[in-house]
Short mmCIF file of C-alpha atoms and ligand atoms in Angstrom, two decimals:
data_model
loop_
_atom_site.label_atom_id
_atom_site.label_comp_id
_atom_site.label_asym_id
_atom_site.label_seq_id
_atom_site.Cartn_x
_atom_site.Cartn_y
_atom_site.Cartn_z
CA UNK A 215 -92.80 -30.61 46.46
CA UNK A 216 -89.72 -28.57 45.61
CA UNK A 217 -91.93 -25.99 43.96
CA UNK A 218 -94.09 -25.69 47.07
CA UNK A 219 -90.94 -25.24 49.15
CA UNK A 220 -89.56 -22.61 46.75
CA UNK A 221 -92.86 -20.71 46.80
CA UNK A 222 -92.85 -20.64 50.58
CA UNK A 223 -89.27 -19.42 50.59
CA UNK A 224 -90.15 -16.66 48.17
CA UNK A 225 -93.29 -15.58 50.02
CA UNK A 226 -92.35 -15.77 53.67
CA UNK A 227 -90.82 -12.71 55.26
CA UNK A 228 -88.68 -13.67 58.22
CA UNK A 229 -87.53 -10.79 60.39
CA UNK A 230 -83.76 -10.93 60.68
CA UNK A 231 -81.35 -8.20 61.64
CA UNK A 232 -78.84 -9.13 58.94
CA UNK A 233 -75.98 -6.87 60.03
CA UNK A 234 -76.30 -7.90 63.64
CA UNK A 235 -76.36 -11.58 62.63
CA UNK A 236 -73.27 -11.18 60.45
CA UNK A 237 -71.39 -9.39 63.24
CA UNK A 238 -72.27 -12.14 65.70
CA UNK A 239 -71.11 -14.86 63.31
CA UNK A 240 -67.80 -13.04 62.74
CA UNK A 241 -67.23 -13.17 66.48
CA UNK A 242 -68.01 -16.90 66.64
CA UNK A 243 -71.58 -16.62 67.90
CA UNK A 244 -74.71 -18.05 66.28
CA UNK A 245 -76.31 -15.45 64.00
CA UNK A 246 -79.97 -15.33 64.99
CA UNK A 247 -82.55 -16.74 67.40
CA UNK A 248 -84.20 -19.37 65.23
CA UNK A 249 -87.40 -19.72 67.25
CA UNK A 250 -88.01 -15.97 67.13
CA UNK A 251 -87.36 -15.92 63.37
CA UNK A 252 -89.79 -18.81 62.87
CA UNK A 253 -92.46 -16.95 64.83
CA UNK A 254 -91.87 -13.79 62.79
CA UNK A 255 -93.08 -15.65 59.69
CA UNK A 256 -96.64 -15.77 61.03
CA UNK A 257 -99.18 -18.57 60.80
CA UNK A 258 -97.63 -21.67 59.20
CA UNK A 259 -101.02 -23.32 58.50
CA UNK A 260 -101.61 -22.00 54.93
CA UNK A 261 -98.11 -23.13 53.94
CA UNK A 262 -98.59 -26.47 55.65
CA UNK A 263 -101.80 -27.05 53.65
CA UNK A 264 -99.91 -26.28 50.47
CA UNK A 265 -97.16 -28.77 51.31
CA UNK A 266 -99.75 -31.48 52.03
CA UNK A 267 -101.25 -30.80 48.57
CA UNK A 268 -97.79 -31.20 47.07
CA UNK A 269 -97.27 -34.44 49.02
CA UNK A 270 -100.50 -35.75 47.57
CA UNK A 271 -99.44 -34.83 44.01
CA UNK A 272 -96.07 -36.52 44.63
CA UNK A 273 -97.85 -39.68 45.77
CA UNK A 274 -96.65 -39.55 49.40
CA UNK A 275 -100.15 -39.14 50.74
CA UNK A 276 -103.61 -40.27 49.58
CA UNK A 277 -106.40 -37.77 49.10
CA UNK A 278 -108.27 -39.40 51.96
CA UNK A 279 -105.29 -39.18 54.34
CA UNK A 280 -104.70 -35.56 53.42
CA UNK A 281 -108.30 -34.69 54.23
CA UNK A 282 -108.28 -36.53 57.50
CA UNK A 283 -105.03 -34.84 58.52
CA UNK A 284 -106.53 -31.43 57.81
CA UNK A 285 -109.71 -32.31 59.69
CA UNK A 286 -107.87 -33.65 62.69
CA UNK A 287 -106.93 -31.22 65.41
CA UNK A 288 -103.46 -30.79 64.16
CA UNK A 289 -101.38 -28.06 65.71
CA UNK A 290 -98.83 -27.08 63.10
CA UNK A 291 -97.06 -24.74 65.51
CA UNK A 292 -96.58 -27.72 67.81
CA UNK A 293 -95.23 -29.85 65.01
CA UNK A 294 -92.76 -27.15 64.00
CA UNK A 295 -91.59 -26.53 67.54
CA UNK A 296 -91.39 -30.28 68.18
CA UNK A 297 -89.06 -30.59 65.22
CA UNK A 298 -87.13 -27.75 66.72
CA UNK A 299 -86.69 -29.18 70.16
CA UNK A 300 -85.63 -32.51 68.71
CA UNK A 301 -88.64 -34.72 69.30
CA UNK A 302 -88.56 -38.15 67.71
CA UNK A 303 -89.81 -39.15 64.29
CA UNK A 304 -93.32 -40.61 64.84
CA UNK A 305 -93.74 -44.26 63.88
CA UNK A 306 -97.35 -43.72 62.83
CA UNK A 307 -97.16 -43.08 59.04
CA UNK A 308 -99.76 -40.31 58.92
CA UNK A 309 -98.26 -38.44 61.89
CA UNK A 310 -94.87 -38.88 60.30
CA UNK A 311 -96.04 -37.31 57.05
CA UNK A 312 -97.64 -34.41 58.96
CA UNK A 313 -94.35 -33.83 60.76
CA UNK A 314 -92.46 -33.97 57.46
CA UNK A 315 -94.78 -31.36 55.98
CA UNK A 316 -94.23 -29.12 59.02
CA UNK A 317 -90.47 -29.58 58.60
CA UNK A 318 -90.66 -28.50 54.96
CA UNK A 319 -92.37 -25.30 56.13
CA UNK A 320 -89.95 -24.64 59.01
CA UNK A 321 -86.97 -25.40 56.79
CA UNK A 322 -88.23 -23.02 54.09
CA UNK A 323 -88.63 -20.21 56.67
CA UNK A 324 -85.18 -20.68 58.17
CA UNK A 325 -83.48 -21.30 54.87
CA UNK A 326 -84.87 -18.04 53.64
CA UNK A 327 -83.62 -16.27 56.80
CA UNK A 328 -80.13 -17.80 56.48
CA UNK A 329 -79.94 -16.81 52.81
CA UNK A 330 -80.56 -13.20 53.90
CA UNK A 331 -77.57 -13.42 56.22
CA UNK A 332 -75.29 -15.09 53.67
CA UNK A 333 -76.40 -15.78 50.09
CA UNK A 334 -73.44 -18.11 49.39
CA UNK A 335 -74.36 -21.57 50.56
CA UNK A 336 -71.06 -22.54 52.23
CA UNK A 337 -69.69 -20.71 55.27
CA UNK A 338 -65.94 -20.30 55.43
CA UNK A 339 -63.98 -20.10 58.63
CA UNK A 340 -66.68 -21.53 60.93
CA UNK A 341 -65.32 -24.22 63.23
CA UNK A 342 -68.16 -24.98 65.68
CA UNK A 343 -70.46 -28.00 65.55
CA UNK A 344 -73.66 -25.96 65.43
CA UNK A 345 -74.89 -23.96 62.45
CA UNK A 346 -73.46 -20.42 62.20
CA UNK A 347 -76.86 -18.99 61.24
CA UNK A 348 -79.53 -20.69 63.32
CA UNK A 349 -77.60 -22.77 65.85
CA UNK A 350 -79.03 -26.10 64.65
CA UNK A 351 -77.07 -29.34 64.56
CA UNK A 352 -76.05 -30.86 61.23
CA UNK A 353 -77.86 -34.02 60.14
CA UNK A 354 -76.01 -34.65 56.88
CA UNK A 355 -72.26 -34.77 56.24
CA UNK A 356 -70.95 -34.72 52.68
CA UNK A 357 -67.54 -36.23 52.08
CA UNK A 358 -65.37 -34.02 49.91
CA UNK A 359 -62.20 -34.99 48.10
CA UNK A 360 -59.40 -35.10 50.64
CA UNK A 361 -60.29 -35.48 54.29
CA UNK A 362 -62.83 -32.66 54.62
CA UNK A 363 -66.50 -33.03 55.23
CA UNK A 364 -69.18 -30.45 54.57
CA UNK A 365 -71.86 -30.35 57.25
CA UNK A 366 -75.46 -29.43 56.47
CA UNK A 367 -77.68 -27.78 59.08
CA UNK A 368 -80.77 -29.91 59.73
CA UNK A 369 -82.89 -26.77 60.17
CA UNK A 370 -81.79 -24.23 57.59
CA UNK A 371 -79.48 -26.13 55.18
CA UNK A 372 -76.54 -23.78 55.79
CA UNK A 373 -73.27 -25.59 55.05
CA UNK A 374 -69.82 -25.39 56.59
CA UNK A 375 -66.68 -27.48 56.45
CA UNK A 376 -64.93 -29.54 59.07
CA UNK A 377 -61.56 -31.32 58.95
CA UNK A 378 -62.64 -33.61 61.84
CA UNK A 379 -63.44 -37.24 61.21
CA UNK A 380 -65.62 -39.33 63.47
CA UNK A 381 -67.89 -37.75 66.07
CA UNK A 382 -68.21 -33.97 65.92
CA UNK A 383 -69.27 -33.64 69.54
CA UNK A 384 -66.72 -35.71 71.44
CA UNK A 385 -64.17 -35.97 68.60
CA UNK A 386 -63.88 -39.74 69.01
CA UNK A 387 -62.62 -41.49 65.90
CA UNK A 388 -62.21 -44.96 67.38
CA UNK A 389 -64.35 -47.90 66.55
CA UNK A 390 -66.41 -49.40 68.07
CA UNK A 391 -67.37 -46.15 69.85
CA UNK A 392 -68.09 -44.89 66.36
CA UNK A 393 -70.35 -47.32 64.53
CA UNK A 394 -70.88 -46.98 60.82
CA UNK A 395 -73.68 -48.77 59.01
CA UNK A 396 -73.70 -48.51 55.24
CA UNK A 397 -77.08 -48.47 53.56
CA UNK A 398 -76.40 -49.27 49.91
CA UNK A 399 -79.99 -48.69 48.86
CA UNK A 400 -80.07 -45.02 49.83
CA UNK A 401 -76.33 -44.48 49.36
CA UNK A 402 -75.69 -43.24 52.90
CA UNK A 403 -73.66 -44.31 55.90
CA UNK A 404 -75.35 -43.93 59.24
CA UNK A 405 -72.52 -42.79 61.53
CA UNK A 406 -73.31 -43.18 65.22
CA UNK A 407 -71.32 -42.24 68.29
CA UNK A 408 -71.98 -44.51 71.24
CA UNK A 409 -69.93 -42.22 73.41
CA UNK A 410 -72.12 -39.14 73.31
CA UNK A 411 -75.19 -40.50 71.54
CA UNK A 412 -75.16 -38.45 68.35
CA UNK A 413 -75.56 -39.53 64.75
CA UNK A 414 -75.05 -38.18 61.24
CA UNK A 415 -76.01 -39.36 57.80
CA UNK A 416 -72.95 -39.31 55.59
CA UNK A 417 -72.35 -39.70 51.87
CA UNK A 418 -70.03 -38.39 49.15
CA UNK A 419 -71.02 -34.96 47.85
CA UNK A 420 -71.30 -35.92 44.20
CA UNK A 421 -74.81 -36.39 42.89
CA UNK A 422 -76.49 -34.46 45.67
CA UNK A 423 -79.69 -32.79 44.51
CA UNK A 424 -81.90 -31.33 47.14
CA UNK A 425 -81.72 -31.82 50.89
CA UNK A 426 -85.52 -32.05 51.08
CA UNK A 427 -85.40 -35.06 48.79
CA UNK A 428 -82.36 -36.53 50.53
CA UNK A 429 -84.13 -36.29 53.89
CA UNK A 430 -87.33 -37.81 52.55
CA UNK A 431 -85.34 -40.76 51.18
CA UNK A 432 -83.42 -41.38 54.38
CA UNK A 433 -86.09 -41.18 57.11
CA UNK A 434 -85.52 -44.87 57.82
CA UNK A 435 -81.98 -44.07 58.92
CA UNK A 436 -83.25 -41.47 61.39
CA UNK A 437 -85.72 -43.98 62.76
CA UNK A 438 -82.99 -46.60 63.13
CA UNK A 439 -80.71 -44.18 64.99
CA UNK A 440 -83.49 -42.77 67.17
CA UNK A 441 -84.52 -46.32 68.01
CA UNK A 442 -81.04 -46.74 69.52
CA UNK A 443 -81.63 -43.62 71.60
CA UNK A 444 -79.40 -41.38 69.47
CA UNK A 445 -80.02 -37.85 68.22
CA UNK A 446 -78.43 -35.57 65.64
ZN1 LIG B 85 -78.99 -23.57 60.45
ZN1 LIG B 86 -69.37 -38.57 70.29
#
């Protein structure tokens, strides 16, 4: 699965005006228009097929389900733009896996674009809630030593630090407006703000491997938060 993602990242050619993006970020604006960059990568279908193959090899999907997904009238563009506009995780397992495959493709495209803008993975001096590169919201927060947290963009995996605790949107730190549910099995806290309706998945940084894997392991947390009407 990681190999499929790395191949897509190596092969896709997102169109990004790197200097323009860097200048915008220096002045506190989001670097590039993510939807336009996604479209510049062309037809996602061949990549999507490759990710489904990888899912089958990894045991996430049976051969039969993979075939029926490919034969169904699946619109991968729709799946990618649905992910983009923040639609909900489908409860139907086969639709959920199709959406996950589309996310792997979209993430590989945008990650590759963001790496063109800044090869180092962590942005310094960025203080907004949204990603400096693509404007996406973070879905994962990694607790560092001290009080800082590193935020990870749900779309492109860019990372930046924040000194703020609690909700990033409304800055509330008080319980019970902020509800924290610890899931020992996956090693994450689901941190939800009942004030503005946003959530994050939070864990200590140590032992982190790949965000693709982390997200695949924590889909249940997204479902639980979305079920409460929350979004990232
Ligand atoms: Zn981003
Ligand atoms: Zn809030």
